[in-house]
Structure formats: C-alpha cells, structure tokens
Coordinates of N, CA and C in Angstrom, one line a residue:
M1 N -15.3 1.4 -13.0 CA -14.8 2.2 -11.9 C -13.3 2.2 -11.9
R2 N -12.7 3.4 -11.9 CA -11.2 3.5 -11.8 C -10.8 3.1 -10.4
C3 N -9.6 2.5 -10.4 CA -9.0 2.0 -9.1 C -8.6 3.2 -8.2
P4 N -8.9 3.1 -6.9 CA -8.6 4.2 -6.0 C -7.1 4.5 -5.9
C5 N -6.2 3.6 -6.3 CA -4.8 3.8 -6.2 C -4.2 4.8 -7.2
T6 N -5.1 5.3 -8.1 CA -4.8 6.3 -9.1 C -3.8 5.7 -10.2
S7 N -3.8 4.4 -10.4 CA -3.0 3.9 -11.5 C -3.5 4.2 -12.9
G8 N -4.8 4.6 -12.9 CA -5.5 4.8 -14.2 C -6.2 3.6 -14.7
D9 N -6.0 2.4 -14.1 CA -6.6 1.2 -14.5 C -8.0 1.1 -13.8
T10 N -8.8 0.1 -14.2 CA -10.0 -0.2 -13.5 C -9.7 -0.9 -12.2
Y11 N -10.6 -0.8 -11.2 CA -10.4 -1.5 -10.0 C -10.3 -3.0 -10.2
D12 N -11.2 -3.6 -11.1 CA -11.1 -5.0 -11.3 C -9.9 -5.5 -12.1
G13 N -9.2 -4.5 -12.8 CA -8.0 -4.9 -13.5 C -6.7 -4.5 -12.7
C14 N -6.9 -3.9 -11.5 CA -5.7 -3.4 -10.7 C -5.8 -4.1 -9.3
C15 N -6.3 -3.3 -8.4 CA -6.2 -3.7 -7.0 C -7.3 -4.7 -6.5
G16 N -8.4 -4.7 -7.2 CA -9.5 -5.6 -6.8 C -9.1 -7.0 -6.6
P17 N -8.5 -7.7 -7.6 CA -8.1 -9.1 -7.4 C -7.1 -9.3 -6.3
I18 N -6.3 -8.3 -6.0 CA -5.3 -8.5 -5.0 C -6.0 -8.4 -3.6
L19 N -6.9 -7.4 -3.5 CA -7.6 -7.3 -2.2 C -8.5 -8.5 -1.9
S20 N -9.1 -9.1 -3.0 CA -10.0 -10.2 -2.8 C -9.2 -11.5 -2.5
G21 N -7.9 -11.5 -2.8 CA -7.1 -12.7 -2.6 C -7.1 -13.6 -3.8
A22 N -7.7 -13.1 -4.9 CA -7.7 -13.9 -6.2 C -6.3 -14.1 -6.8
I23 N -5.5 -13.0 -6.6 CA -4.1 -13.1 -7.1 C -3.2 -12.4 -6.1
A24 N -1.9 -12.8 -6.1 CA -0.9 -12.1 -5.3 C -0.3 -10.9 -6.0
A25 N 0.1 -9.9 -5.3 CA 0.7 -8.8 -5.9 C 2.0 -9.2 -6.6
P26 N 2.2 -9.0 -7.8 CA 3.4 -9.5 -8.5 C 4.7 -8.6 -8.2
T27 N 4.5 -7.4 -7.7 CA 5.6 -6.5 -7.4 C 5.3 -5.8 -6.1
A28 N 6.4 -5.2 -5.5 CA 6.2 -4.4 -4.3 C 5.3 -3.1 -4.6
V29 N 5.5 -2.6 -5.8 CA 4.6 -1.4 -6.1 C 3.2 -1.8 -6.2
R30 N 2.9 -2.9 -6.8 CA 1.5 -3.3 -6.8 C 0.9 -3.6 -5.4
L31 N 1.8 -4.2 -4.5 CA 1.3 -4.4 -3.2 C 1.1 -3.0 -2.5
M32 N 2.0 -2.1 -2.7 CA 1.8 -0.7 -2.2 C 0.5 -0.1 -2.6
R33 N 0.2 -0.2 -3.9 CA -1.0 0.3 -4.5 C -2.2 -0.4 -3.8
S34 N -2.2 -1.7 -3.7 CA -3.3 -2.4 -3.1 C -3.5 -2.0 -1.6
R35 N -2.4 -1.7 -0.9 CA -2.5 -1.3 0.5 C -3.1 0.1 0.6
F36 N -2.8 1.0 -0.4 CA -3.4 2.3 -0.4 C -4.9 2.1 -0.6
T37 N -5.3 1.3 -1.6 CA -6.7 1.1 -1.9 C -7.4 0.5 -0.7
A38 N -6.7 -0.4 0.1 CA -7.3 -0.9 1.3 C -7.6 0.2 2.3
F39 N -6.7 1.2 2.4 CA -7.0 2.4 3.3 C -8.3 3.1 2.7
V40 N -8.3 3.3 1.4 CA -9.5 4.0 0.8 C -10.8 3.3 1.1
T41 N -10.8 2.0 1.0 CA -12.0 1.2 1.1 C -12.3 0.6 2.5
G42 N -11.3 0.9 3.4 CA -11.5 0.4 4.8 C -11.3 -1.1 5.0
D43 N -10.4 -1.6 4.2 CA -10.2 -3.1 4.2 C -9.0 -3.4 5.1
A44 N -9.2 -3.4 6.5 CA -8.2 -3.6 7.5 C -7.6 -5.1 7.3
E45 N -8.5 -6.0 6.9 CA -8.0 -7.4 6.7 C -6.9 -7.5 5.7
H46 N -7.0 -6.8 4.6 CA -6.0 -6.9 3.6 C -4.7 -6.2 4.1
L47 N -4.8 -5.1 4.9 CA -3.6 -4.5 5.4 C -2.9 -5.4 6.4
L48 N -3.6 -6.1 7.2 CA -3.0 -7.1 8.1 C -2.4 -8.3 7.4
R49 N -3.2 -8.8 6.4 CA -2.7 -10.0 5.7 C -1.5 -9.7 4.9
S50 N -1.3 -8.4 4.4 CA -0.2 -8.1 3.6 C 1.0 -7.5 4.4
W51 N 0.9 -7.6 5.7 CA 2.0 -7.0 6.6 C 2.8 -8.2 7.1
H52 N 4.1 -8.1 7.1 CA 5.0 -9.1 7.5 C 4.8 -9.5 9.0
P53 N 4.7 -10.8 9.3 CA 4.4 -11.1 10.7 C 5.4 -10.6 11.7
S54 N 6.6 -10.3 11.4 CA 7.6 -9.8 12.3 C 7.3 -8.4 12.8
T55 N 6.6 -7.6 12.0 CA 6.3 -6.2 12.3 C 4.8 -5.9 12.3
R56 N 3.9 -6.9 12.1 CA 2.5 -6.7 12.0 C 1.9 -6.4 13.4
P57 N 1.1 -5.3 13.5 CA 0.4 -5.1 14.7 C -0.7 -6.1 15.0
A58 N -1.2 -6.1 16.2 CA -2.3 -7.1 16.5 C -3.6 -6.6 15.8
G59 N -3.8 -5.4 15.5 CA -5.0 -4.9 14.9 C -4.7 -3.5 14.3
I60 N -5.7 -3.0 13.5 CA -5.6 -1.7 12.9 C -6.9 -1.0 13.1
D61 N -6.8 0.2 13.6 CA -8.0 1.1 13.7 C -8.0 2.1 12.6
L62 N -8.8 2.0 11.6 CA -8.8 3.0 10.5 C -9.7 4.1 10.8
D63 N -9.2 5.3 10.6 CA -10.0 6.5 11.0 C -11.0 6.8 9.9
P64 N -12.3 6.7 10.2 CA -13.3 6.9 9.2 C -13.4 8.4 8.8
D65 N -12.8 9.3 9.5 CA -12.9 10.7 9.2 C -11.8 11.1 8.1
I66 N -10.9 10.2 7.8 CA -9.8 10.5 6.8 C -10.3 9.9 5.5
R67 N -10.3 10.7 4.4 CA -10.7 10.2 3.1 C -9.4 10.3 2.2
W68 N -8.9 9.2 1.9 CA -7.7 9.1 1.1 C -8.0 9.4 -0.4
T69 N -7.3 10.3 -1.0 CA -7.7 10.8 -2.4 C -6.7 10.5 -3.5
R70 N -5.4 10.3 -3.2 CA -4.4 10.1 -4.3 C -3.1 9.5 -3.8
L71 N -2.5 8.7 -4.6 CA -1.3 8.0 -4.3 C -0.3 8.4 -5.4
D72 N 0.9 8.9 -5.1 CA 2.0 9.1 -6.0 C 3.1 8.3 -5.7
I73 N 3.6 7.4 -6.6 CA 4.8 6.6 -6.4 C 6.0 7.5 -6.8
L74 N 6.9 7.8 -5.9 CA 8.0 8.7 -6.1 C 9.3 8.0 -6.5
D75 N 9.5 6.8 -6.0 CA 10.8 6.1 -6.2 C 10.6 4.6 -5.9
T76 N 11.3 3.8 -6.6 CA 11.3 2.3 -6.3 C 12.7 1.8 -6.4
V77 N 13.0 0.8 -5.6 CA 14.3 0.2 -5.7 C 14.0 -1.3 -5.6
A78 N 14.4 -2.0 -6.7 CA 14.1 -3.5 -6.8 C 12.6 -3.7 -6.6
G79 N 12.2 -4.8 -6.0 CA 10.8 -5.0 -5.8 C 10.1 -5.7 -6.9
G80 N 10.8 -6.2 -7.9 CA 10.2 -6.8 -9.0 C 9.8 -8.3 -8.8
P81 N 9.3 -9.0 -9.8 CA 8.7 -10.3 -9.6 C 9.8 -11.4 -9.2
F82 N 11.0 -11.1 -9.4 CA 12.1 -12.1 -9.0 C 13.0 -11.6 -7.9
D83 N 12.7 -10.4 -7.3 CA 13.5 -9.9 -6.3 C 13.1 -10.4 -4.9
A84 N 14.0 -10.4 -3.9 CA 13.6 -10.8 -2.6 C 13.2 -9.7 -1.7
D85 N 13.5 -8.5 -2.1 CA 13.1 -7.3 -1.3 C 12.9 -6.1 -2.2
G86 N 12.4 -5.0 -1.7 CA 12.2 -3.8 -2.5 C 11.8 -2.7 -1.6
V87 N 11.9 -1.5 -2.2 CA 11.6 -0.2 -1.5 C 10.7 0.6 -2.4
V88 N 9.6 1.1 -1.8 CA 8.7 2.0 -2.6 C 8.6 3.3 -1.8
E89 N 8.9 4.4 -2.4 CA 8.7 5.7 -1.7 C 7.4 6.3 -2.4
F90 N 6.5 6.8 -1.5 CA 5.3 7.3 -2.0 C 4.8 8.5 -1.2
A91 N 3.9 9.3 -1.8 CA 3.2 10.3 -1.2 C 1.7 10.0 -1.3
A92 N 1.0 10.1 -0.2 CA -0.4 9.8 -0.1 C -1.1 11.0 0.3
F93 N -2.2 11.4 -0.3 CA -2.9 12.6 -0.1 C -4.3 12.2 0.5
F94 N -4.8 13.1 1.4 CA -6.1 12.8 2.0 C -6.8 14.1 2.4
R95 N -8.0 14.0 2.8 CA -8.8 15.1 3.4 C -9.3 14.6 4.8
E96 N -9.1 15.5 5.7 CA -9.6 15.2 7.1 C -10.3 16.5 7.6
D97 N -11.6 16.3 7.9 CA -12.4 17.4 8.3 C -12.4 18.5 7.3
G98 N -12.4 18.1 6.0 CA -12.4 19.1 4.9 C -11.1 19.7 4.6
A99 N -10.1 19.5 5.4 CA -8.8 20.1 5.1 C -7.9 19.1 4.4
P100 N -7.1 19.5 3.4 CA -6.2 18.6 2.7 C -5.0 18.3 3.6
G101 N -4.4 17.1 3.4 CA -3.2 16.7 4.0 C -2.4 15.7 3.2
S102 N -1.2 15.4 3.6 CA -0.5 14.4 2.9 C 0.5 13.8 3.8
M103 N 1.0 12.6 3.4 CA 2.1 11.9 4.1 C 3.0 11.3 3.1
R104 N 4.3 11.2 3.5 CA 5.3 10.6 2.6 C 6.0 9.6 3.4
E105 N 6.2 8.4 2.7 CA 6.9 7.3 3.4 C 7.8 6.5 2.4
R106 N 8.8 6.0 2.9 CA 9.7 5.1 2.2 C 9.5 3.8 2.8
S107 N 8.8 2.9 2.1 CA 8.4 1.6 2.7 C 9.3 0.5 2.2
R108 N 9.6 -0.5 3.1 CA 10.4 -1.7 2.7 C 9.4 -2.9 2.6
F109 N 9.7 -3.7 1.6 CA 8.9 -4.9 1.3 C 9.8 -6.1 1.2
V110 N 9.3 -7.2 1.6 CA 10.1 -8.5 1.4 C 9.2 -9.5 0.6
R111 N 9.8 -10.3 -0.1 CA 9.1 -11.4 -0.9 C 9.4 -12.7 -0.3
E112 N 8.4 -13.4 0.3 CA 8.6 -14.7 0.9 C 7.6 -15.7 0.3
N113 N 8.0 -16.8 -0.2 CA 7.2 -17.8 -0.8 C 6.3 -17.2 -1.9
R114 N 7.0 -16.4 -2.7 CA 6.3 -15.7 -3.9 C 5.2 -14.7 -3.5
T115 N 5.3 -14.3 -2.2 CA 4.3 -13.3 -1.8 C 5.0 -12.1 -1.2
W116 N 4.6 -10.9 -1.8 CA 5.2 -9.6 -1.3 C 4.5 -9.3 0.0
L117 N 5.2 -8.8 1.0 CA 4.7 -8.3 2.3 C 5.3 -7.0 2.6
Y118 N 4.5 -6.1 3.2 CA 5.0 -4.8 3.8 C 5.8 -5.1 5.0
L119 N 7.0 -4.6 5.1 CA 7.8 -4.8 6.3 C 7.7 -3.6 7.3
D120 N 8.1 -2.5 6.8 CA 8.0 -1.3 7.6 C 8.3 0.0 6.7
G121 N 8.2 1.1 7.3 CA 8.4 2.3 6.6 C 8.9 3.5 7.4
R122 N 9.5 4.4 6.7 CA 10.1 5.6 7.4 C 9.3 6.8 6.9
L123 N 8.6 7.5 7.7 CA 7.8 8.6 7.4 C 8.6 9.8 7.0
D124 N 8.0 10.7 6.2 CA 8.5 12.0 5.9 C 10.0 12.0 5.5
V125 N 10.4 11.2 4.6 CA 11.8 11.1 4.1 C 12.2 12.3 3.3

C-alpha cells in the first residue's frame, strides 16, 4: 500500500513507523508527511504527540466529512537531522461533500531531544 503522504513510498517504509512510534521523524519534512497521513487516517493521537507542548491544543476534533487526498511540499528551510528548527511550506488537497478544496500553510518545526515537533503554521501564505 502506498503511503497517503504521496511520497511514492510504501506506508510501512514511510509514515507507518513514525505514526506507530517505532521511529522518530528524522526531518521536519518527514514529520510533516506523517502529520498529513495522520489526518488521512484519523490518528489524532499522533497529531497531539507531534505538536510542541507550548502550542498544543487540549484536543483535536477531526472532521470525518473531509477526505485528504494529496500533499505537495512546496518549500523547506533547514529542518534536517542536525538542525534545531525548520520550516515546511505545503499545499494539502481534500474533498468535502464531493467538492475539491485545498489549503496552504507555512509550518514551523523545532527539534528537541532529537525529536521533531510541529510548533505552528501560517495559513495561505
């Protein structure tokens, strides 16, 4: 099965091990991809676990009527395995009530104790 993050890799070779907690995301982009996959699969636990405590909400209500279909990585700044922070700009595509939609965000990530965390994002950049 191909990974929902549209990397072209298999789920077990891409986001699966990150969502299960078997491995940590090695880069900000890989964490971004795993978070998109969490939206696709309805894994609110991974979304909360990968969110920085300083900006993490108490809970997440995922809309079951939204079907996420594609992720395009548009830009990255740092976010590598030895960086302390990084930025990932992406476009995410979805269908809601049969109608297509998209969102674009420039997300900030931080790396603490060798773990990448989503900090925050600016929509429609």
